[in-house]
Structure formats: structure tokens, C-alpha cells
């Protein structure tokens, strides 16, 4: 009976783990809310794609945005060309001696006209974002496989690691936009996985294949962002210290394979680097200078080093795992034994993969610009550490099955919460409008006992509500009010004076759950949402909000 | 054949019926021992303890052989002796008496262990287990089939379609466009704009035709912001001032009405009664406009 139960358990664990992985992937894709509004920089991709369509030539007009972010748009444009493709090819074959003028080929012109109509529309943007999201999705698989590779047959823990990554609101948010950080995270996850493969390769052929793979993945990371160079350096060290790389000749072969794959992948994914090398180099210097420049008052600039590190770690451990800080703490607590367990039981793996975050943090923290999306690439390692942490805790509780079951139930509950949050966020992006936002604000005012300092525009929008419940004057000291809160439309303040990357700075933001406004304060989103900020007067003064014209409202 | 065996489990059932309980118990215990040793070998390998891993893998092989031996006369049916000898010939060189660890044999030994485990599997199941497994696989396959069929029907199902075409629409350097489908996207902040200074029309098409009670219209307005770092209002000044609404059913015009539209101040919408049956198309013609040109933000069809 014992043997049969054991057989059933391992079969059950494997199936449940695959089902959980599938569910996580489905939640990740299905709650994408790719129609969540405007991103600051997507217009650059749109403009470049228009140029590509206009000239029928791969043309990236803005060198600051690389090909990894540009390619999803090209993929969608090519997808729309498929129905016309046979006719386009036939026309090209019919007139081989004619100079290539788009107007000479009706099918090509039809496609071009159709693309002019589409590009720039919300529908097209959603299609591009969907491709981008799918481009990010394999990160879940890489994390799952990494845990499985390091600790064979621990399927449930591997699925938990994938859920840690796939159900994170922060990861989901960054994956919705055509920004390069989410695909970069995917390639970093692939490098982490291939590190485990290189270290545990069972034959020389496997080792060579894994070396080629890790080279290609590291090349793709560099193609995403210059800061990805640290991943390349780390991956090279992995290859140098691979267990099967004994002997100078063998090592030289592996390093050569790594370099070839690295350069090939980088060149394929970043043609700018050799087609237009001077501009590419200029752009690299521009990015470095931009990150080094100090812009006083800029929402995303912080005091260097100490503050930078503190905020990044705060985000990584208290925000990134879950939208609820207490639950983030619980999940992060599981990552710590994971790191310890990795350091003790998979020492070489831990030493090698730690190179990347350490070098990244050291190189970035001296720069005043703090854009948290740059640190999204650390999420896969956190997820792996989480999975391993669950293994370590499970092993420690081996003699207390009830405690293990309780741990499993608690983690399942947290993941259900995270998944529920993603569903809710997706729903809120679709259903929120300025009326629901105002209704939510009214409910909140009813539920609290604060006096209010309200912007004139918001007071007008509340349409008689304030007069009914408050006595409002345009003069008087804010300090005389009872525990006051300032409420105003996001548009009521100069965007560049907002404070960003500060947890809890804004007590409440009434709007859709399309961004975590503490960290991405200037997110534009959909214009019609018109979010409302609710904060203490002290914090409002700190970000130089001019409240002279605001109404002082005392409860009746 | 393998696929059929996966679902019908004929050979597995025959094996389960033929094997005696004692032999089944031996096969089961040996199989579990072999699997546990093989899994431990995988873990040791991942931890870098290669010699230990290889030793455990060989132990798993030995346990598998014990299971085969426990089957007695049925052993030949589970795995022919010639094949067992072949596997032995693969595994034996991995047990090096000199203690030198050769990495490449490890995956080979583990794959041999998997073959042995598969050979033992049908002999370690009771007839009841085989029947249960068959039922589980049949139900799973049926569910997957039903889900696939539902998905296929959903994809191929004809849907009610409403789409818009227009006489013209405005574009700006082709980066920004204001195409007619914007009036149907339920987004108040995207518009259909006519080119500056032009009058024109937008058609709403219905497939299949439907009864239409009224249209709810939101005029174009100037709150548009795009992705080009414009945080505040940009006065595009496109809005319709007077529109002519014509409704077509059965290929002929069945209703016509003219309306004056005001500039939008606070997203207010205008409801235009239609009351027509089996409507195929509605044309909204902009005959006068405010500012630079005509346009509409949203048109909702009330049925």
C-alpha cells in the first residue's frame, strides 16, 4: 500500500504542477489588459513602423529604442500582409525589370494603405502588445525548468516558483507595454535556466548545446539593453567554470562556441550595431549620460547610492511579489531560505547567477535615475529562490506533515489572491471611467472622517456632493481642519513635480488598477480615467502642490 | 499501436490478469525501489556529486533486475532475456572498479532504468488499477475532445458584426490616424475625424440586419492626447455641427432625420431615435462642422 501511495503521489504531483503552470500562464496572458492606455514611449515604435511601411524597408528611426521592442510591431504588420503575400510575390515576379516603386504593385499598395489605417489605432497597439506579452511568457517556463533542473522531481515547488513570477502584478504590468524590460527579463530567466543546464549537463554534447544556448540568450539580453552586458560576463564565467570544461582545449572550444552564439544572437537581434554602428555607439553614450544626469525635481531621480539601493530592495522584496505588502513579506520570507539553501546545496550555481544582480546593482546604483523596470530582470532569480525556499522549508518540516500542509495551503491562498488581483486589475481597466472613480471617492469620503482640501476642478466634478456634506470655503488655514486630506485630479498638478518610486507617498489613488502609482506615478493610462489623488497635506506640500485656490471643506 | 495501448491498455490488462499477487508485490516493490534510487541519482547529479549519482543509478538498475527476477516465468514476457543482456552490457562498464568517474554513462544508465521501469509497470498493477486507469484516460480524452470541439465551434461561430466605413478620415503624418472604427470602440477618447475642411459621411453596417431603436452619439471633442508627450489639452477643433442620419433596410432608405450637435463640454451624449426594423446600414452625413472639420467620438446602437 505504501508503495502504491508513493507512486500515486509522484504522478499526482507532476500532473498538478503542469496544470498549475498552465493556469499561471493562462492568467498571465488572459489578464493582460493590453488596452490599458497610453505608454510614454510607444509612439516611437509606431513612428518607426510607419516609416518601415512607407518605405517597405526595415527602418528604425529612433535609435534609443532597440529592435527587440520594435520587432513585435513588424511581426503584426507582416501578419496583416499574409493574405496579400501570394499576390505581392506574383506581381514582383511579373515585373522583374521595373524599378521598385511601391505604386507599381497594386497588392503592395493595398497592404500599405491598410497598414496606414491600422497603425496608430488602439486595436493595432493591442495586437503589438499581445505579441510582446507572448514574447515574455516563456519566462515562466524557464523558472519552472530551472527549479526542476536544480532539484529534480520537485514539480510542485517548481510550479510555485513559476506562479511567483507569473502572478506578480509588477511583472504583469511591465509585460503589457511595448517596453524592452519584460522580454529582457525573459532572456535573463533563460540564462539562469541554461546556467543550471550547463552545470548539470550529462554529456559533452549537452554541454556544448547548453553553451551555445547560454551564449545566444546572453546575446539577446545585451540586445535588449546595454546593462545586459553583465549577464554576458556572468554567462561567460559560467561556461569557464562548467564541470565538463576540463582541459585547455575543451575550454577554448566552449568559449569559442559561447562567443559565436553571443555575437550571432546580438547581431541578429540588433542590426543597428553593425548597420549603423556610430549612431548605436552614440546612443549608448547618450543612455549612460542620461542616467548619469541629475535633474532636480524629476520624479524618478533619487539621491545616489544609499537611497537607490534601499528603494530597489524595498520594491524587490515588499512590492514585486504581491500587490499586498504583508503577502509580499510572506513570499519574500520564503526566498531567503531559498537563497541560503542554494548557497549551501547548489553553491556553484548560486555563485554564478549572483554575479549578475550584484554587478547590475553596483553599476546602476551610482546613477541618480531610478527606473524600477530596469530591475525587473532580477525577478526570475527571486522566483527560483522562492521555489527553492519552499523546498527547504518543506524539508525542514518533513516530520510535521500538518505544518507542511498548512504551508502549502497558505501559499495556495496567497497565489489565489495574486491571481484574483490580476483579474480584478484587468476588469478595472475595462470598466473604470470617471463616474466610477468619483463614486469610489464619495464612498471613501463617507467611510472616513477627514476634512478635505479639494481642487476646484474636482469640487465641480463632485457636483453638489461637497455642499451636501461639507462646509467649504476658499480661504483659511489647512492646519485648522480636522486631520485633513488633499484630493485633486492628477491633471491638477504639474506632472514633473510629482514624487515617484516612493512607497505609501500617495495615501490612495482612485483610478483603475493599470499601474502601481506609488512607483509609476506618471503613468498616463487612459485619458478618460482621470484618476484622483488622495494624500496628506504634508506630502502634497513636499511635491509643491499649490493649494491656494483649493477649497477647504469642513464636515457638517 | 502505442496510442491504442495507451487508451485501451489491452496488454497491461493481460499482464495484470496473468501475474500472481506475490509476484506483483515483488515487481511493485522493486519498481518503486528502482524509481527512488533513480530519482536520488538525479538529485545527486544536480548537486554535483557525480560519482554518488552514478552509483545510485546503477543501484536503480539492480533493483529493476530484481523486480524482473521476481516475476518468475513471466519474466521473459516482461522483457526478453536478450534485451536484459543488452541492457546489462550497457550498464556494466559504468561500474568502474578503479573509481574513475566517467560522466557520459550516467544518462545512458538512467535511460536504461526508465526502460526497465516501463517494462515492470504493467506487471505491478492489479486488474482493478488497470480498469481505473483506463477510465481516467478515457474521461480525460473525452473532456479534452469536448473542450477542443467547444473551442473550435466558438472560433468558427458566425458572430453579429457591426463595422464602420467612411468617405474619408484624417491622418497626421500617418503616425496618428482617426479612422471610422474609432466610433465603435467604446473609447470616448478616440475619434473619427474627417480631413480638415471636408464634409463627409460614416456608414455603420450590420450583419445580420437588426432592429434599431436609436443611436447614442458623442461628438468629437478636443481632449485628445496622444503618446507624443502632450500632457494637456490640444485643440484639434474637430466636431460635427449638423448631421443627416439615413437608415437603410432591404436596400432602400427607411428613415431620415437631421440633427444639430453642440460642442462637447462634459462628455454629454445625444440620443437620436430611429425605430426601424431589419436595418442593414446607417449613414451619418456631416453637413456642417465646428472648427477645423467634422467628426464623431462614439456611436452606440440601441436595439
Coordinates of C-alpha atoms in Angstrom, one line a residue, chain A residues 198-438:
Chain A
X198 CA 25.5 23.9 -18.1
X199 CA 26.3 23.0 -14.6
X200 CA 24.4 19.7 -14.7
X201 CA 24.9 18.7 -18.3
X202 CA 25.1 14.9 -18.6
X203 CA 27.1 14.6 -21.8
X204 CA 29.6 16.6 -23.7
X205 CA 27.2 17.2 -26.5
X206 CA 24.6 18.5 -24.0
X207 CA 27.3 20.8 -22.5
X208 CA 28.1 22.2 -26.0
X209 CA 24.5 22.7 -26.8
X210 CA 23.8 24.4 -23.5
X211 CA 26.9 26.6 -24.1
X212 CA 25.6 27.7 -27.5
X213 CA 22.2 28.3 -25.9
X214 CA 23.5 30.4 -23.0
X215 CA 25.6 32.4 -25.4
X216 CA 22.6 33.1 -27.6
X217 CA 20.4 34.0 -24.6
X218 CA 23.1 36.4 -23.2
X219 CA 23.5 38.0 -26.6
X220 CA 19.7 38.6 -26.7
X221 CA 19.9 40.2 -23.2
X222 CA 22.6 42.6 -24.4
X223 CA 20.5 43.3 -27.5
X224 CA 17.7 44.4 -25.1
X225 CA 19.8 46.8 -23.0
X226 CA 23.4 47.8 -22.6
X227 CA 23.1 46.9 -18.9
X228 CA 22.7 43.4 -20.1
X229 CA 26.4 43.2 -20.6
X230 CA 26.7 42.0 -17.0
X231 CA 24.6 39.0 -17.9
X232 CA 27.0 38.2 -20.7
X233 CA 30.0 38.5 -18.4
X234 CA 28.3 36.2 -15.9
X235 CA 27.4 33.7 -18.6
X236 CA 30.9 33.6 -19.8
X237 CA 32.2 32.8 -16.3
X238 CA 29.5 30.0 -16.1
X239 CA 31.0 28.4 -19.3
X240 CA 34.5 28.8 -18.0
X241 CA 33.6 27.0 -14.8
X242 CA 31.4 24.4 -16.3
X243 CA 32.1 20.9 -14.7
X244 CA 32.7 19.3 -18.1
X245 CA 35.1 22.0 -19.3
X246 CA 38.2 20.4 -18.0
X247 CA 41.3 20.9 -20.1
X248 CA 42.5 23.9 -22.0
X249 CA 41.4 22.6 -25.4
X250 CA 37.9 21.8 -24.2
X251 CA 37.6 25.1 -22.5
X252 CA 38.7 27.0 -25.6
X253 CA 36.1 25.2 -27.7
X254 CA 33.4 26.0 -25.3
X255 CA 34.4 29.7 -25.0
X256 CA 34.6 29.9 -28.8
X257 CA 31.1 28.4 -29.1
X258 CA 29.8 30.9 -26.5
X259 CA 31.3 33.9 -28.3
X260 CA 30.0 32.8 -31.7
X261 CA 26.4 32.3 -30.3
X262 CA 26.6 35.5 -28.3
X263 CA 27.7 37.6 -31.3
X264 CA 25.3 35.9 -33.7
X265 CA 22.3 36.4 -31.4
X266 CA 23.2 40.0 -30.7
X267 CA 23.8 40.8 -34.4
X268 CA 20.5 39.1 -35.4
X269 CA 18.5 41.0 -32.7
X270 CA 20.3 44.3 -33.0
X271 CA 21.2 45.0 -36.6
X272 CA 21.8 48.7 -35.7
X273 CA 25.1 47.6 -34.1
X274 CA 26.7 46.9 -37.4
X275 CA 24.4 48.6 -40.0
X276 CA 24.7 51.9 -38.2
X277 CA 27.5 51.5 -35.7
X278 CA 28.3 55.1 -35.0
X279 CA 24.7 56.0 -34.1
X280 CA 24.5 52.9 -32.0
X281 CA 27.6 53.9 -30.1
X282 CA 26.4 57.4 -29.8
X283 CA 23.1 56.1 -28.4
X284 CA 24.9 54.0 -25.8
X285 CA 26.8 57.1 -24.6
X286 CA 23.5 59.1 -24.6
X287 CA 21.8 56.5 -22.4
X288 CA 24.7 56.4 -20.0
X289 CA 24.8 60.2 -19.9
X290 CA 21.1 60.4 -19.4
X291 CA 21.2 58.0 -16.5
X292 CA 24.1 60.0 -15.0
X293 CA 22.5 63.4 -15.5
X294 CA 21.0 64.9 -12.4
X295 CA 17.6 66.5 -12.9
X296 CA 16.5 68.2 -9.7
X297 CA 12.8 67.7 -9.1
X298 CA 12.5 64.9 -11.6
X299 CA 10.1 62.3 -10.2
X300 CA 12.3 59.4 -10.9
X301 CA 15.5 60.9 -9.6
X302 CA 16.7 60.0 -6.2
X303 CA 19.8 60.7 -4.1
X304 CA 22.5 58.3 -5.2
X305 CA 23.6 55.0 -3.8
X306 CA 22.1 54.5 -0.4
X307 CA 18.6 55.7 -1.3
X308 CA 18.8 54.0 -4.6
X309 CA 19.7 50.6 -3.1
X310 CA 17.1 50.9 -0.3
X311 CA 14.3 51.7 -2.7
X312 CA 15.2 48.9 -5.2
X313 CA 15.4 46.3 -2.4
X314 CA 12.1 47.6 -0.9
X315 CA 10.5 47.2 -4.3
X316 CA 12.0 43.8 -4.9
X317 CA 11.0 42.3 -1.6
X318 CA 7.9 44.3 -0.5
X319 CA 6.2 45.2 -3.7
X320 CA 7.2 42.9 -6.6
X321 CA 6.0 39.6 -5.1
X322 CA 2.4 40.7 -4.4
X323 CA 0.2 43.8 -4.6
X324 CA -0.4 43.4 -0.8
X325 CA 2.7 44.3 1.2
X326 CA 2.1 41.8 4.0
X327 CA 1.7 39.0 1.5
X328 CA 4.9 40.2 -0.3
X329 CA 6.6 39.9 3.0
X330 CA 5.5 36.3 3.4
X331 CA 6.6 35.4 -0.1
X332 CA 9.9 37.2 0.3
X333 CA 10.5 35.4 3.6
X334 CA 10.4 32.2 1.6
X335 CA 13.0 33.5 -0.8
X336 CA 15.6 34.0 2.0
X337 CA 15.9 30.3 3.0
X338 CA 15.9 29.7 -0.8
X339 CA 19.0 31.8 -1.3
X340 CA 20.6 30.2 1.7
X341 CA 19.7 26.7 0.5
X342 CA 21.0 27.5 -2.9
X343 CA 24.2 28.8 -1.4
X344 CA 24.7 25.7 0.7
X345 CA 23.4 22.9 -1.7
X346 CA 24.0 24.4 -5.2
X347 CA 26.9 26.6 -4.4
X348 CA 28.4 26.9 -7.8
X349 CA 25.0 27.8 -9.4
X350 CA 24.4 30.4 -6.7
X351 CA 27.8 31.9 -7.0
X352 CA 27.5 32.2 -10.8
X353 CA 24.0 33.6 -11.0
X354 CA 24.6 36.0 -8.2
X355 CA 27.3 37.7 -10.3
X356 CA 24.6 39.4 -12.5
X357 CA 22.5 41.0 -9.8
X358 CA 25.5 42.2 -7.9
X359 CA 27.2 43.7 -10.9
X360 CA 23.9 45.2 -12.1
X361 CA 23.2 46.8 -8.7
X362 CA 26.7 48.1 -8.3
X363 CA 26.8 49.6 -11.8
X364 CA 23.3 51.1 -11.6
X365 CA 23.1 52.4 -8.0
X366 CA 25.6 55.1 -8.6
X367 CA 23.3 56.7 -11.1
X368 CA 20.6 59.0 -9.9
X369 CA 17.9 57.9 -12.2
X370 CA 15.8 55.1 -10.6
X371 CA 13.6 53.4 -13.1
X372 CA 12.4 50.2 -11.5
X373 CA 11.7 48.5 -14.7
X374 CA 15.5 48.1 -15.0
X375 CA 15.4 45.7 -12.1
X376 CA 12.6 43.5 -13.4
X377 CA 15.4 41.3 -14.7
X378 CA 16.1 40.3 -11.0
X379 CA 12.6 38.8 -10.7
X380 CA 13.3 35.4 -12.2
X381 CA 16.1 34.7 -9.7
X382 CA 13.8 35.8 -6.9
X383 CA 11.2 33.3 -8.2
X384 CA 13.8 30.5 -8.4
X385 CA 14.9 31.3 -4.8
X386 CA 11.3 31.2 -3.8
X387 CA 10.8 27.7 -5.3
X388 CA 14.0 26.5 -3.6
X389 CA 12.9 28.2 -0.4
X390 CA 9.7 26.2 -0.4
X391 CA 11.7 23.0 -0.9
X392 CA 14.0 24.0 2.0
X393 CA 11.1 24.8 4.3
X394 CA 9.3 21.6 3.2
X395 CA 12.4 19.6 4.0
X396 CA 12.7 21.2 7.4
X397 CA 9.1 20.3 8.2
X398 CA 9.4 16.8 6.9
X399 CA 8.4 15.3 10.3
X400 CA 5.4 17.7 10.7
X401 CA 3.1 16.8 7.8
X402 CA 0.3 19.1 9.2
X403 CA 2.7 22.0 9.1
X404 CA 3.7 21.2 5.5
X405 CA 0.1 21.1 4.5
X406 CA -0.6 24.4 6.3
X407 CA 2.3 25.9 4.4
X408 CA 1.0 24.6 1.1
X409 CA -2.5 25.9 1.9
X410 CA -1.1 29.3 2.9
X411 CA 0.9 29.6 -0.3
X412 CA -2.0 28.5 -2.4
X413 CA -4.2 31.2 -0.7
X414 CA -1.6 33.9 -1.5
X415 CA -1.4 32.8 -5.1
X416 CA -5.2 32.8 -5.4
X417 CA -5.1 36.4 -4.0
X418 CA -2.4 37.4 -6.5
X419 CA -4.4 35.8 -9.4
X420 CA -7.6 37.4 -8.2
X421 CA -5.8 40.8 -8.1
X422 CA -4.7 40.3 -11.7
X423 CA -8.3 39.5 -12.7
X424 CA -9.5 42.5 -10.8
X425 CA -6.9 44.8 -12.3
X426 CA -7.9 43.6 -15.8
X427 CA -11.5 44.1 -15.0
X428 CA -10.9 47.6 -13.6
X429 CA -9.0 48.7 -16.7
X430 CA -12.1 47.7 -18.8
X431 CA -14.8 49.1 -16.5
X432 CA -13.4 52.1 -14.8
X433 CA -14.5 55.5 -16.0
X434 CA -14.6 59.0 -14.4
X435 CA -18.0 58.3 -12.9
X436 CA -16.9 55.1 -11.1
X437 CA -13.8 56.9 -9.9
X438 CA -16.0 59.7 -8.5

